[in-house]
Amino acid sequence: MSEFKELKEKLFYKRKNGLLDCDLDAVNGFCDGYMSFLNKGKTERLCVKEALAIAESRGFMEFSADKKYSAGDKVYVNNKEKSLILAVIGTEPVENGTRIAAAHIDSPRIDLKPNPLYEDSELALFKTHYYGGIKKYQWTTVPLALHGVFCKKDGTTVEVSIGEDLSDPVFVITDILPHLAQDQYKRSAGELIRGEELNVLVGSHPFKDDEGSELVKLNILKILFEKYGILEEDFLSAELECVPTGVARDIGFDRSMIGAYGHDDRVCAYPCLMAAVESVNPRFTSVTILADKEETGSDGNTGMNSSLLEFFIEDLAATQGGNGHKALRNSKCLSADVNAAFDPTFPDVMERRNAAFLNYGAVITKYTGSRGKGGTSDASAEFMAWVRRILDENQVTWQTGELGKVDLGGGGTVAKYIANLGVDTVDLGVPVLSMHAPFEVVSKFDVYMTYKAVKALFKAE
Ligand code: MN
Ligand code: MN
């Protein structure tokens, strides 16, 4: 080798496509499990239900602050059916620190308004309020399923899940035909479809009667009453979400990618969940939190900006007579969330040297935010070095990424809320194409590497 080549080999930082040399059976096997989780977990509630079923089958028990726990015990906290904590007790006292993996299980979608059902021109429709950051025009003319709950005054809950089975009806938001779109095209892209135009078509068959108005609406309410026993006023205490119907699919002739609704952030939640249930007798207590409300800013009692995680770790330390504040200060966290993948069709929004690429492995995002790093935690060099070491020691293929070019936009994750507790935290997750669209794309290899990264965290010294 020439001196030039030798020096270059030694000194340059290299990234390479992980598919050139990987255990493809392991990658595909893991992703089969992920795709099945995705098909069942169309909403945060359904993700909690599925994650809980997996955890309980692996011996996790409901956490009680009044019990004593010993090394190897597995506990969970089901937080209002919308977020979930799993922990495996380590051999070290909790106050010596925990290893935390955090991901969110809510995804952008179309929520029903509290009083949604109306009839106009003999069609029945739902008024909606979109949830999270969406390009509204993408959500028209896409078949939608409806999932959620009606909570009745008598304390009972009726679950609704309609539009996934091929024999089910689906719903849709209509759009203007191109022939008549001249004026619509003059609107700015963000206004192409306005929030109040995201109305979901739910029926057209009038109730058979010679007189009276709102016969289509009446017929819909009759069907809902017969099927679910609900009255129109029960919508006032419901949480109903319209999401794209259908299952996760392989993408490409080579089947190297997955297309689906809700990758962000179930594509990180599932790797965290599997690493959590496979964490056996760790030295440091492994804690996994699957949070809700990330897409709307993490506020509320199921979001990461609540005290849920903080109080849980303090309670857990207290069961051992330990100090919860110390436990937090000594803890380390991978905030598992997606980042934008480089898209050759839209290269202008990315800065190549610091962008994440499909198949280059789990992406570490040192900071998110916008403008001059506003609204983000920025992981310390010391912690970055620790993470580099544990990933390399465990043969995890990884890369770094930034959320697009400086000053072009930005975003955030749950990382800052955990970092605010004193925990060393950095984002790590899967690069995504078409993020927040009804159908997002990830690489199977990157999903598997995110799982390996969280496993590495849970066994790290
Ligand atoms: Mn996310
Ligand atoms: Mn998101």
Short mmCIF file of C-alpha atoms and ligand atoms in Angstrom, two decimals:
data_model
loop_
_atom_site.label_atom_id
_atom_site.label_comp_id
_atom_site.label_asym_id
_atom_site.label_seq_id
_atom_site.Cartn_x
_atom_site.Cartn_y
_atom_site.Cartn_z
CA MET A 1 0.00 0.00 0.00
CA SER A 2 1.28 3.45 -0.84
CA GLU A 3 1.92 5.87 2.00
CA PHE A 4 -0.98 7.97 0.75
CA LYS A 5 -3.40 5.04 0.88
CA GLU A 6 -2.14 3.90 4.24
CA LEU A 7 -2.50 7.35 5.78
CA LYS A 8 -5.93 7.81 4.27
CA GLU A 9 -7.03 4.43 5.60
CA LYS A 10 -5.81 5.38 9.06
CA LEU A 11 -6.96 8.99 9.29
CA PHE A 12 -10.20 9.40 7.35
CA TYR A 13 -13.66 8.83 8.88
CA LYS A 14 -15.46 6.32 6.67
CA ARG A 15 -19.10 5.37 6.42
CA LYS A 16 -20.30 2.50 4.31
CA ASN A 17 -23.48 0.81 3.20
CA GLY A 18 -24.26 -1.83 5.82
CA LEU A 19 -25.98 -4.16 3.36
CA LEU A 20 -22.60 -4.92 1.76
CA ASP A 21 -21.77 -7.13 4.71
CA CYS A 22 -24.55 -8.14 7.08
CA ASP A 23 -26.56 -11.06 8.45
CA LEU A 24 -29.56 -10.67 6.16
CA ASP A 25 -31.55 -13.46 7.84
CA ALA A 26 -31.29 -11.71 11.19
CA VAL A 27 -32.29 -8.39 9.59
CA ASN A 28 -35.32 -9.83 7.80
CA GLY A 29 -36.40 -11.98 10.75
CA PHE A 30 -36.42 -8.98 13.07
CA CYS A 31 -38.30 -6.85 10.55
CA ASP A 32 -41.02 -9.50 10.11
CA GLY A 33 -41.76 -9.04 13.82
CA TYR A 34 -41.68 -5.27 13.42
CA MET A 35 -44.11 -5.29 10.50
CA SER A 36 -46.57 -7.42 12.41
CA PHE A 37 -46.30 -5.04 15.43
CA LEU A 38 -46.92 -2.11 13.09
CA ASN A 39 -50.03 -3.72 11.62
CA LYS A 40 -51.52 -4.18 15.09
CA GLY A 41 -50.33 -0.86 16.54
CA LYS A 42 -52.10 1.73 14.41
CA THR A 43 -52.57 4.10 17.37
CA GLU A 44 -50.79 4.79 20.66
CA ARG A 45 -53.49 2.86 22.55
CA LEU A 46 -53.13 -0.15 20.26
CA CYS A 47 -49.32 0.02 20.58
CA VAL A 48 -49.61 -0.05 24.39
CA LYS A 49 -51.97 -3.01 24.18
CA GLU A 50 -49.62 -4.96 21.90
CA ALA A 51 -46.45 -4.02 23.81
CA LEU A 52 -48.12 -5.01 27.09
CA ALA A 53 -49.16 -8.38 25.67
CA ILE A 54 -45.55 -9.03 24.59
CA ALA A 55 -44.15 -7.86 27.96
CA GLU A 56 -46.61 -9.90 30.03
CA SER A 57 -45.83 -13.00 28.00
CA ARG A 58 -42.18 -12.46 28.97
CA GLY A 59 -42.92 -12.22 32.69
CA PHE A 60 -43.29 -8.47 33.31
CA MET A 61 -45.50 -7.61 36.32
CA GLU A 62 -47.26 -4.37 37.21
CA PHE A 63 -44.96 -2.10 39.23
CA SER A 64 -45.88 -1.17 42.79
CA ALA A 65 -43.94 1.47 44.71
CA ASP A 66 -44.73 -0.47 47.91
CA LYS A 67 -42.96 -3.68 46.87
CA LYS A 68 -39.29 -4.62 47.05
CA TYR A 69 -37.57 -5.71 43.88
CA SER A 70 -34.43 -7.70 43.33
CA ALA A 71 -32.06 -8.12 40.41
CA GLY A 72 -33.70 -9.66 37.37
CA ASP A 73 -37.28 -8.61 38.30
CA LYS A 74 -39.29 -7.22 35.40
CA VAL A 75 -41.93 -4.54 35.94
CA TYR A 76 -44.19 -2.29 33.91
CA VAL A 77 -46.27 0.85 34.39
CA ASN A 78 -49.31 1.17 32.12
CA ASN A 79 -49.88 4.92 32.06
CA LYS A 80 -53.52 5.54 31.15
CA GLU A 81 -53.43 3.02 28.27
CA LYS A 82 -51.41 5.50 26.19
CA SER A 83 -47.84 5.26 27.40
CA LEU A 84 -45.85 2.46 28.96
CA ILE A 85 -42.71 1.99 31.07
CA LEU A 86 -40.86 -1.33 31.22
CA ALA A 87 -37.95 -1.97 33.57
CA VAL A 88 -35.63 -4.86 34.32
CA ILE A 89 -33.95 -4.48 37.70
CA GLY A 90 -30.16 -4.56 37.60
CA THR A 91 -27.63 -6.00 40.02
CA GLU A 92 -26.33 -2.48 40.79
CA PRO A 93 -28.48 -0.31 43.06
CA VAL A 94 -30.81 1.90 41.00
CA GLU A 95 -29.19 5.02 42.46
CA ASN A 96 -25.97 4.08 40.67
CA GLY A 97 -27.79 4.86 37.44
CA THR A 98 -30.10 3.27 34.90
CA ARG A 99 -29.94 2.74 31.16
CA ILE A 100 -32.96 4.37 29.52
CA ALA A 101 -34.39 3.82 26.04
CA ALA A 102 -37.21 6.21 25.11
CA ALA A 103 -39.38 6.21 22.01
CA HIS A 104 -42.83 7.53 21.15
CA ILE A 105 -45.81 5.56 19.90
CA ASP A 106 -48.08 8.37 18.71
CA SER A 107 -47.95 9.26 15.01
CA PRO A 108 -49.37 12.09 12.91
CA ARG A 109 -53.01 11.47 12.01
CA ILE A 110 -56.50 12.93 11.64
CA ASP A 111 -58.45 13.14 14.93
CA LEU A 112 -62.22 13.60 15.06
CA LYS A 113 -63.50 16.81 16.64
CA PRO A 114 -65.63 16.42 19.80
CA ASN A 115 -68.82 17.07 17.80
CA PRO A 116 -67.84 15.59 14.44
CA LEU A 117 -70.87 14.19 12.64
CA TYR A 118 -72.86 16.38 10.23
CA GLU A 119 -74.83 16.14 7.03
CA ASP A 120 -74.39 18.42 4.05
CA SER A 121 -75.99 17.97 0.61
CA GLU A 122 -77.17 14.52 1.65
CA LEU A 123 -73.69 13.28 2.51
CA ALA A 124 -72.57 12.46 6.06
CA LEU A 125 -69.14 13.70 7.12
CA PHE A 126 -66.87 14.00 10.17
CA LYS A 127 -65.23 17.29 11.13
CA THR A 128 -61.61 16.66 12.13
CA HIS A 129 -58.62 18.31 13.74
CA TYR A 130 -55.29 17.04 12.47
CA TYR A 131 -52.72 15.75 15.01
CA GLY A 132 -49.02 16.50 14.58
CA GLY A 133 -47.12 18.01 11.70
CA ILE A 134 -48.68 16.90 8.43
CA LYS A 135 -48.69 18.13 4.84
CA LYS A 136 -52.48 18.30 4.74
CA TYR A 137 -52.80 17.72 1.00
CA GLN A 138 -51.19 14.27 1.42
CA TRP A 139 -54.13 13.04 3.49
CA THR A 140 -56.88 13.50 0.91
CA THR A 141 -58.03 10.61 -1.31
CA VAL A 142 -56.23 8.09 0.93
CA PRO A 143 -58.35 5.23 2.32
CA LEU A 144 -58.65 5.71 6.08
CA ALA A 145 -59.44 3.41 8.97
CA LEU A 146 -61.00 4.61 12.21
CA HIS A 147 -59.62 3.49 15.59
CA GLY A 148 -60.31 4.61 19.11
CA VAL A 149 -62.68 4.58 22.04
CA PHE A 150 -66.03 5.94 23.13
CA CYS A 151 -66.02 6.39 26.91
CA LYS A 152 -69.59 6.51 28.14
CA LYS A 153 -70.95 8.32 31.19
CA ASP A 154 -71.72 4.97 32.85
CA GLY A 155 -67.98 4.22 32.98
CA THR A 156 -67.92 1.71 30.15
CA THR A 157 -65.62 1.99 27.16
CA VAL A 158 -66.51 0.91 23.64
CA GLU A 159 -63.57 0.19 21.35
CA VAL A 160 -63.83 1.04 17.68
CA SER A 161 -61.61 -0.44 14.99
CA ILE A 162 -62.99 -0.30 11.50
CA GLY A 163 -61.33 -0.22 8.10
CA GLU A 164 -58.42 -2.66 8.47
CA ASP A 165 -60.19 -5.90 7.57
CA LEU A 166 -60.70 -6.28 3.80
CA SER A 167 -64.42 -6.81 4.43
CA ASP A 168 -64.67 -3.53 6.39
CA PRO A 169 -65.72 -0.23 4.85
CA VAL A 170 -63.13 2.57 4.84
CA PHE A 171 -63.38 6.37 4.95
CA VAL A 172 -61.87 9.14 2.85
CA ILE A 173 -61.18 12.88 2.67
CA THR A 174 -62.17 14.19 -0.76
CA ASP A 175 -60.28 16.68 -2.96
CA ILE A 176 -61.14 18.95 -5.91
CA LEU A 177 -60.84 17.37 -9.36
CA PRO A 178 -57.92 18.81 -11.42
CA HIS A 179 -60.37 20.09 -14.04
CA LEU A 180 -61.67 22.61 -11.51
CA ALA A 181 -58.53 23.21 -9.47
CA GLN A 182 -57.45 26.50 -11.10
CA ASP A 183 -58.19 28.54 -8.01
CA GLN A 184 -56.90 25.86 -5.63
CA TYR A 185 -53.54 25.86 -7.45
CA LYS A 186 -53.22 29.58 -6.66
CA ARG A 187 -53.20 28.83 -2.94
CA SER A 188 -49.80 28.42 -1.27
CA ALA A 189 -48.79 24.75 -0.84
CA GLY A 190 -49.43 24.81 2.90
CA GLU A 191 -52.98 25.97 2.15
CA LEU A 192 -53.63 23.63 -0.77
CA ILE A 193 -55.93 21.79 1.59
CA ARG A 194 -56.97 23.80 4.64
CA GLY A 195 -57.51 22.35 8.12
CA GLU A 196 -61.28 22.83 7.91
CA GLU A 197 -61.32 21.02 4.56
CA LEU A 198 -60.10 17.77 6.10
CA ASN A 199 -63.65 16.43 6.31
CA VAL A 200 -64.06 12.66 6.27
CA LEU A 201 -66.80 11.11 4.15
CA VAL A 202 -68.73 8.53 6.20
CA GLY A 203 -72.07 7.90 4.46
CA SER A 204 -74.70 8.79 1.89
CA HIS A 205 -77.72 6.52 2.45
CA PRO A 206 -80.75 8.39 3.82
CA PHE A 207 -82.98 6.88 6.51
CA LYS A 208 -86.18 5.77 4.77
CA ASP A 209 -88.75 8.42 5.62
CA ASP A 210 -90.84 10.79 3.53
CA GLU A 211 -90.23 13.83 5.67
CA GLY A 212 -87.62 15.31 7.94
CA SER A 213 -84.10 16.60 7.44
CA GLU A 214 -80.66 15.06 8.09
CA LEU A 215 -81.85 11.62 7.07
CA VAL A 216 -78.33 10.48 6.09
CA LYS A 217 -76.95 11.55 9.45
CA LEU A 218 -79.87 9.85 11.19
CA ASN A 219 -79.13 6.63 9.37
CA ILE A 220 -75.45 6.76 10.39
CA LEU A 221 -76.42 7.33 14.02
CA LYS A 222 -78.83 4.39 13.81
CA ILE A 223 -76.01 2.15 12.53
CA LEU A 224 -73.66 3.38 15.28
CA PHE A 225 -76.32 2.82 17.94
CA GLU A 226 -76.99 -0.71 16.73
CA LYS A 227 -73.29 -1.60 16.47
CA TYR A 228 -71.77 0.24 19.44
CA GLY A 229 -74.74 1.32 21.57
CA ILE A 230 -73.68 4.95 21.36
CA LEU A 231 -75.63 8.20 20.99
CA GLU A 232 -74.39 11.30 19.17
CA GLU A 233 -73.44 12.91 22.50
CA ASP A 234 -71.05 10.03 23.23
CA PHE A 235 -68.69 11.54 20.63
CA LEU A 236 -68.08 14.26 23.26
CA SER A 237 -66.11 11.75 25.37
CA ALA A 238 -64.42 9.80 22.61
CA GLU A 239 -60.93 9.61 21.15
CA LEU A 240 -61.25 8.56 17.53
CA GLU A 241 -58.36 8.65 15.10
CA CYS A 242 -58.41 8.34 11.32
CA VAL A 243 -55.25 6.66 10.06
CA PRO A 244 -54.26 5.25 6.67
CA THR A 245 -55.62 1.74 6.32
CA GLY A 246 -53.51 -1.19 5.17
CA VAL A 247 -50.50 -3.18 6.26
CA ALA A 248 -46.75 -2.63 6.18
CA ARG A 249 -45.27 -3.72 2.85
CA ASP A 250 -41.85 -4.63 1.50
CA ILE A 251 -40.56 -1.96 -0.86
CA GLY A 252 -38.35 -2.57 -3.88
CA PHE A 253 -37.64 -5.54 -6.14
CA ASP A 254 -34.98 -6.46 -3.56
CA ARG A 255 -37.41 -6.08 -0.61
CA SER A 256 -34.77 -4.08 1.28
CA MET A 257 -37.15 -1.44 2.61
CA ILE A 258 -40.49 -1.22 4.42
CA GLY A 259 -43.31 1.12 3.51
CA ALA A 260 -45.97 1.80 6.13
CA TYR A 261 -47.99 4.33 8.05
CA GLY A 262 -46.55 5.26 11.46
CA HIS A 263 -42.86 4.32 11.20
CA ASP A 264 -42.25 7.55 13.15
CA ASP A 265 -41.75 6.43 15.82
CA ARG A 266 -42.92 2.85 16.11
CA VAL A 267 -39.83 1.94 14.10
CA CYS A 268 -37.83 2.87 17.20
CA ALA A 269 -40.45 1.82 19.76
CA TYR A 270 -40.40 -1.79 18.58
CA PRO A 271 -36.59 -2.16 18.75
CA CYS A 272 -36.70 -0.62 22.27
CA LEU A 273 -39.52 -2.98 23.28
CA MET A 274 -37.70 -6.07 22.02
CA ALA A 275 -34.40 -5.03 23.62
CA ALA A 276 -36.33 -4.44 26.87
CA VAL A 277 -38.02 -7.84 27.01
CA GLU A 278 -34.73 -9.52 26.09
CA SER A 279 -32.77 -7.67 28.80
CA VAL A 280 -31.86 -10.48 31.22
CA ASN A 281 -30.07 -9.80 34.50
CA PRO A 282 -28.52 -6.49 33.42
CA ARG A 283 -25.93 -4.84 35.66
CA PHE A 284 -27.66 -1.46 35.44
CA THR A 285 -31.46 -1.35 35.58
CA SER A 286 -32.79 -1.07 32.05
CA VAL A 287 -35.74 1.26 31.64
CA THR A 288 -37.82 1.60 28.47
CA ILE A 289 -40.46 4.26 28.01
CA LEU A 290 -42.92 4.31 25.14
CA ALA A 291 -44.41 7.78 25.23
CA ASP A 292 -47.46 9.47 23.75
CA LYS A 293 -47.92 13.09 22.54
CA GLU A 294 -44.45 13.57 21.01
CA GLU A 295 -45.94 14.75 17.75
CA THR A 296 -47.75 17.59 19.52
CA GLY A 297 -44.84 18.68 21.75
CA SER A 298 -44.81 16.02 24.51
CA ASP A 299 -47.20 17.92 26.81
CA GLY A 300 -49.92 16.30 28.90
CA ASN A 301 -49.96 13.40 31.34
CA THR A 302 -49.00 10.80 28.74
CA GLY A 303 -46.20 12.87 27.14
CA MET A 304 -42.48 12.91 27.99
CA ASN A 305 -42.77 16.43 29.40
CA SER A 306 -44.76 14.96 32.30
CA SER A 307 -43.15 13.68 35.50
CA LEU A 308 -43.92 10.05 34.72
CA LEU A 309 -40.37 8.85 34.04
CA GLU A 310 -38.83 11.02 36.75
CA PHE A 311 -41.25 9.81 39.43
CA PHE A 312 -40.93 6.20 38.28
CA ILE A 313 -37.14 6.20 38.65
CA GLU A 314 -37.40 7.97 42.00
CA ASP A 315 -40.00 5.44 43.19
CA LEU A 316 -37.88 2.56 41.95
CA ALA A 317 -34.78 3.87 43.75
CA ALA A 318 -36.87 4.37 46.89
CA THR A 319 -37.94 0.70 46.91
CA GLN A 320 -34.25 -0.03 47.56
CA GLY A 321 -33.84 2.81 50.06
CA GLY A 322 -31.89 4.68 47.37
CA ASN A 323 -31.84 8.29 46.22
CA GLY A 324 -33.85 8.96 43.06
CA HIS A 325 -32.08 12.19 42.18
CA LYS A 326 -28.75 10.35 42.20
CA ALA A 327 -30.27 7.64 40.05
CA LEU A 328 -31.26 10.22 37.42
CA ARG A 329 -27.90 12.00 37.50
CA ASN A 330 -26.10 8.70 36.98
CA SER A 331 -28.38 7.50 34.17
CA LYS A 332 -27.71 7.34 30.45
CA CYS A 333 -30.33 7.44 27.73
CA LEU A 334 -30.78 6.74 24.08
CA SER A 335 -33.75 8.79 22.96
CA ALA A 336 -34.82 6.56 20.10
CA ASP A 337 -36.41 8.62 17.36
CA VAL A 338 -36.25 8.85 13.61
CA ASN A 339 -34.35 11.39 11.54
CA ALA A 340 -34.74 12.44 7.92
CA ALA A 341 -32.98 10.22 5.40
CA PHE A 342 -31.19 11.72 2.41
CA ASP A 343 -33.55 11.70 -0.58
CA PRO A 344 -31.83 11.97 -4.01
CA THR A 345 -34.97 13.56 -5.43
CA PHE A 346 -34.75 16.39 -2.91
CA PRO A 347 -31.03 16.82 -2.18
CA ASP A 348 -31.28 20.56 -1.63
CA VAL A 349 -32.75 20.31 1.86
CA MET A 350 -29.85 18.25 3.18
CA GLU A 351 -26.17 18.88 3.83
CA ARG A 352 -24.59 15.70 2.48
CA ARG A 353 -21.66 15.43 4.88
CA ASN A 354 -23.98 15.46 7.88
CA ALA A 355 -27.05 13.74 6.50
CA ALA A 356 -28.20 10.21 7.26
CA PHE A 357 -28.45 7.69 4.42
CA LEU A 358 -30.65 4.62 4.06
CA ASN A 359 -28.76 1.39 4.90
CA TYR A 360 -25.93 3.19 6.69
CA GLY A 361 -27.26 2.04 10.06
CA ALA A 362 -28.78 3.64 13.13
CA VAL A 363 -28.48 7.42 13.03
CA ILE A 364 -27.18 9.36 16.01
CA THR A 365 -28.48 12.91 16.13
CA LYS A 366 -26.41 14.96 18.55
CA TYR A 367 -28.90 17.82 18.52
CA THR A 368 -32.18 18.63 16.79
CA GLY A 369 -34.00 21.96 17.23
CA SER A 370 -34.06 24.88 14.83
CA ARG A 371 -32.13 28.08 14.04
CA GLY A 372 -29.08 28.36 16.36
CA LYS A 373 -29.75 24.99 18.03
CA GLY A 374 -32.88 26.41 19.66
CA GLY A 375 -35.19 24.06 21.53
CA THR A 376 -32.95 21.02 21.82
CA SER A 377 -30.56 19.31 24.17
CA ASP A 378 -27.13 18.99 22.62
CA ALA A 379 -25.39 15.81 23.79
CA SER A 380 -21.98 16.37 25.37
CA ALA A 381 -18.75 15.26 23.72
CA GLU A 382 -18.11 13.01 26.71
CA PHE A 383 -21.40 11.19 26.27
CA MET A 384 -20.95 10.96 22.49
CA ALA A 385 -17.61 9.26 23.12
CA TRP A 386 -19.24 6.77 25.49
CA VAL A 387 -21.97 5.99 22.94
CA ARG A 388 -19.42 5.57 20.12
CA ARG A 389 -17.54 3.08 22.26
CA ILE A 390 -20.52 0.91 23.22
CA LEU A 391 -21.85 0.84 19.64
CA ASP A 392 -18.49 -0.08 18.15
CA GLU A 393 -17.85 -2.72 20.81
CA ASN A 394 -21.16 -4.35 19.89
CA GLN A 395 -20.71 -4.26 16.11
CA VAL A 396 -23.54 -1.78 15.59
CA THR A 397 -23.41 -0.03 12.22
CA TRP A 398 -24.25 3.61 12.81
CA GLN A 399 -23.93 7.06 11.31
CA THR A 400 -24.61 10.60 12.39
CA GLY A 401 -27.30 12.84 11.00
CA GLU A 402 -28.65 16.34 11.24
CA LEU A 403 -32.26 17.37 10.61
CA GLY A 404 -31.59 19.04 7.25
CA LYS A 405 -29.67 22.15 6.33
CA VAL A 406 -29.10 24.89 8.89
CA ASP A 407 -31.98 27.40 9.05
CA LEU A 408 -34.21 25.46 6.66
CA GLY A 409 -36.65 24.33 9.35
CA GLY A 410 -36.12 21.92 12.18
CA GLY A 411 -37.85 19.81 14.75
CA GLY A 412 -37.49 18.15 18.10
CA THR A 413 -37.70 14.86 19.94
CA VAL A 414 -38.21 13.72 23.53
CA ALA A 415 -34.44 13.90 24.17
CA LYS A 416 -34.55 17.32 25.81
CA TYR A 417 -37.17 16.33 28.37
CA ILE A 418 -35.00 13.44 29.58
CA ALA A 419 -31.80 15.51 29.42
CA ASN A 420 -33.57 18.14 31.52
CA LEU A 421 -33.74 15.57 34.36
CA GLY A 422 -29.94 15.43 34.43
CA VAL A 423 -29.69 12.25 32.36
CA ASP A 424 -26.99 12.00 29.68
CA THR A 425 -29.10 11.72 26.53
CA VAL A 426 -28.67 11.53 22.78
CA ASP A 427 -31.02 10.72 19.91
CA LEU A 428 -30.50 7.47 18.03
CA GLY A 429 -32.91 5.93 15.55
CA VAL A 430 -33.87 5.06 12.02
CA PRO A 431 -33.54 7.34 8.95
CA VAL A 432 -36.92 7.81 7.20
CA LEU A 433 -38.01 8.91 3.73
CA SER A 434 -41.29 10.86 3.42
CA MET A 435 -41.50 11.35 7.19
CA HIS A 436 -45.00 12.18 8.51
CA ALA A 437 -46.62 11.14 5.21
CA PRO A 438 -49.43 8.55 5.17
CA PHE A 439 -46.87 6.04 3.84
CA GLU A 440 -43.28 6.39 5.11
CA VAL A 441 -40.18 4.42 4.08
CA VAL A 442 -37.34 2.92 6.14
CA SER A 443 -34.55 0.43 5.44
CA LYS A 444 -34.78 -2.96 7.13
CA PHE A 445 -31.07 -2.91 7.93
CA ASP A 446 -31.37 0.37 9.82
CA VAL A 447 -34.28 -0.97 11.88
CA TYR A 448 -32.21 -3.97 12.94
CA MET A 449 -29.21 -1.80 13.82
CA THR A 450 -31.41 0.39 16.03
CA TYR A 451 -32.43 -2.76 17.92
CA LYS A 452 -28.76 -3.78 18.27
CA ALA A 453 -27.92 -0.28 19.51
CA VAL A 454 -30.55 -0.41 22.28
CA LYS A 455 -29.34 -3.89 23.25
CA ALA A 456 -25.82 -2.48 23.48
CA LEU A 457 -27.10 0.30 25.77
CA PHE A 458 -28.79 -2.16 28.12
CA LYS A 459 -25.65 -4.22 28.60
CA ALA A 460 -23.20 -1.31 28.68
CA GLU A 461 -21.00 -0.93 31.74
MN MN B 1 -40.53 10.93 16.07
MN MN B 2 -42.49 12.91 14.12
#
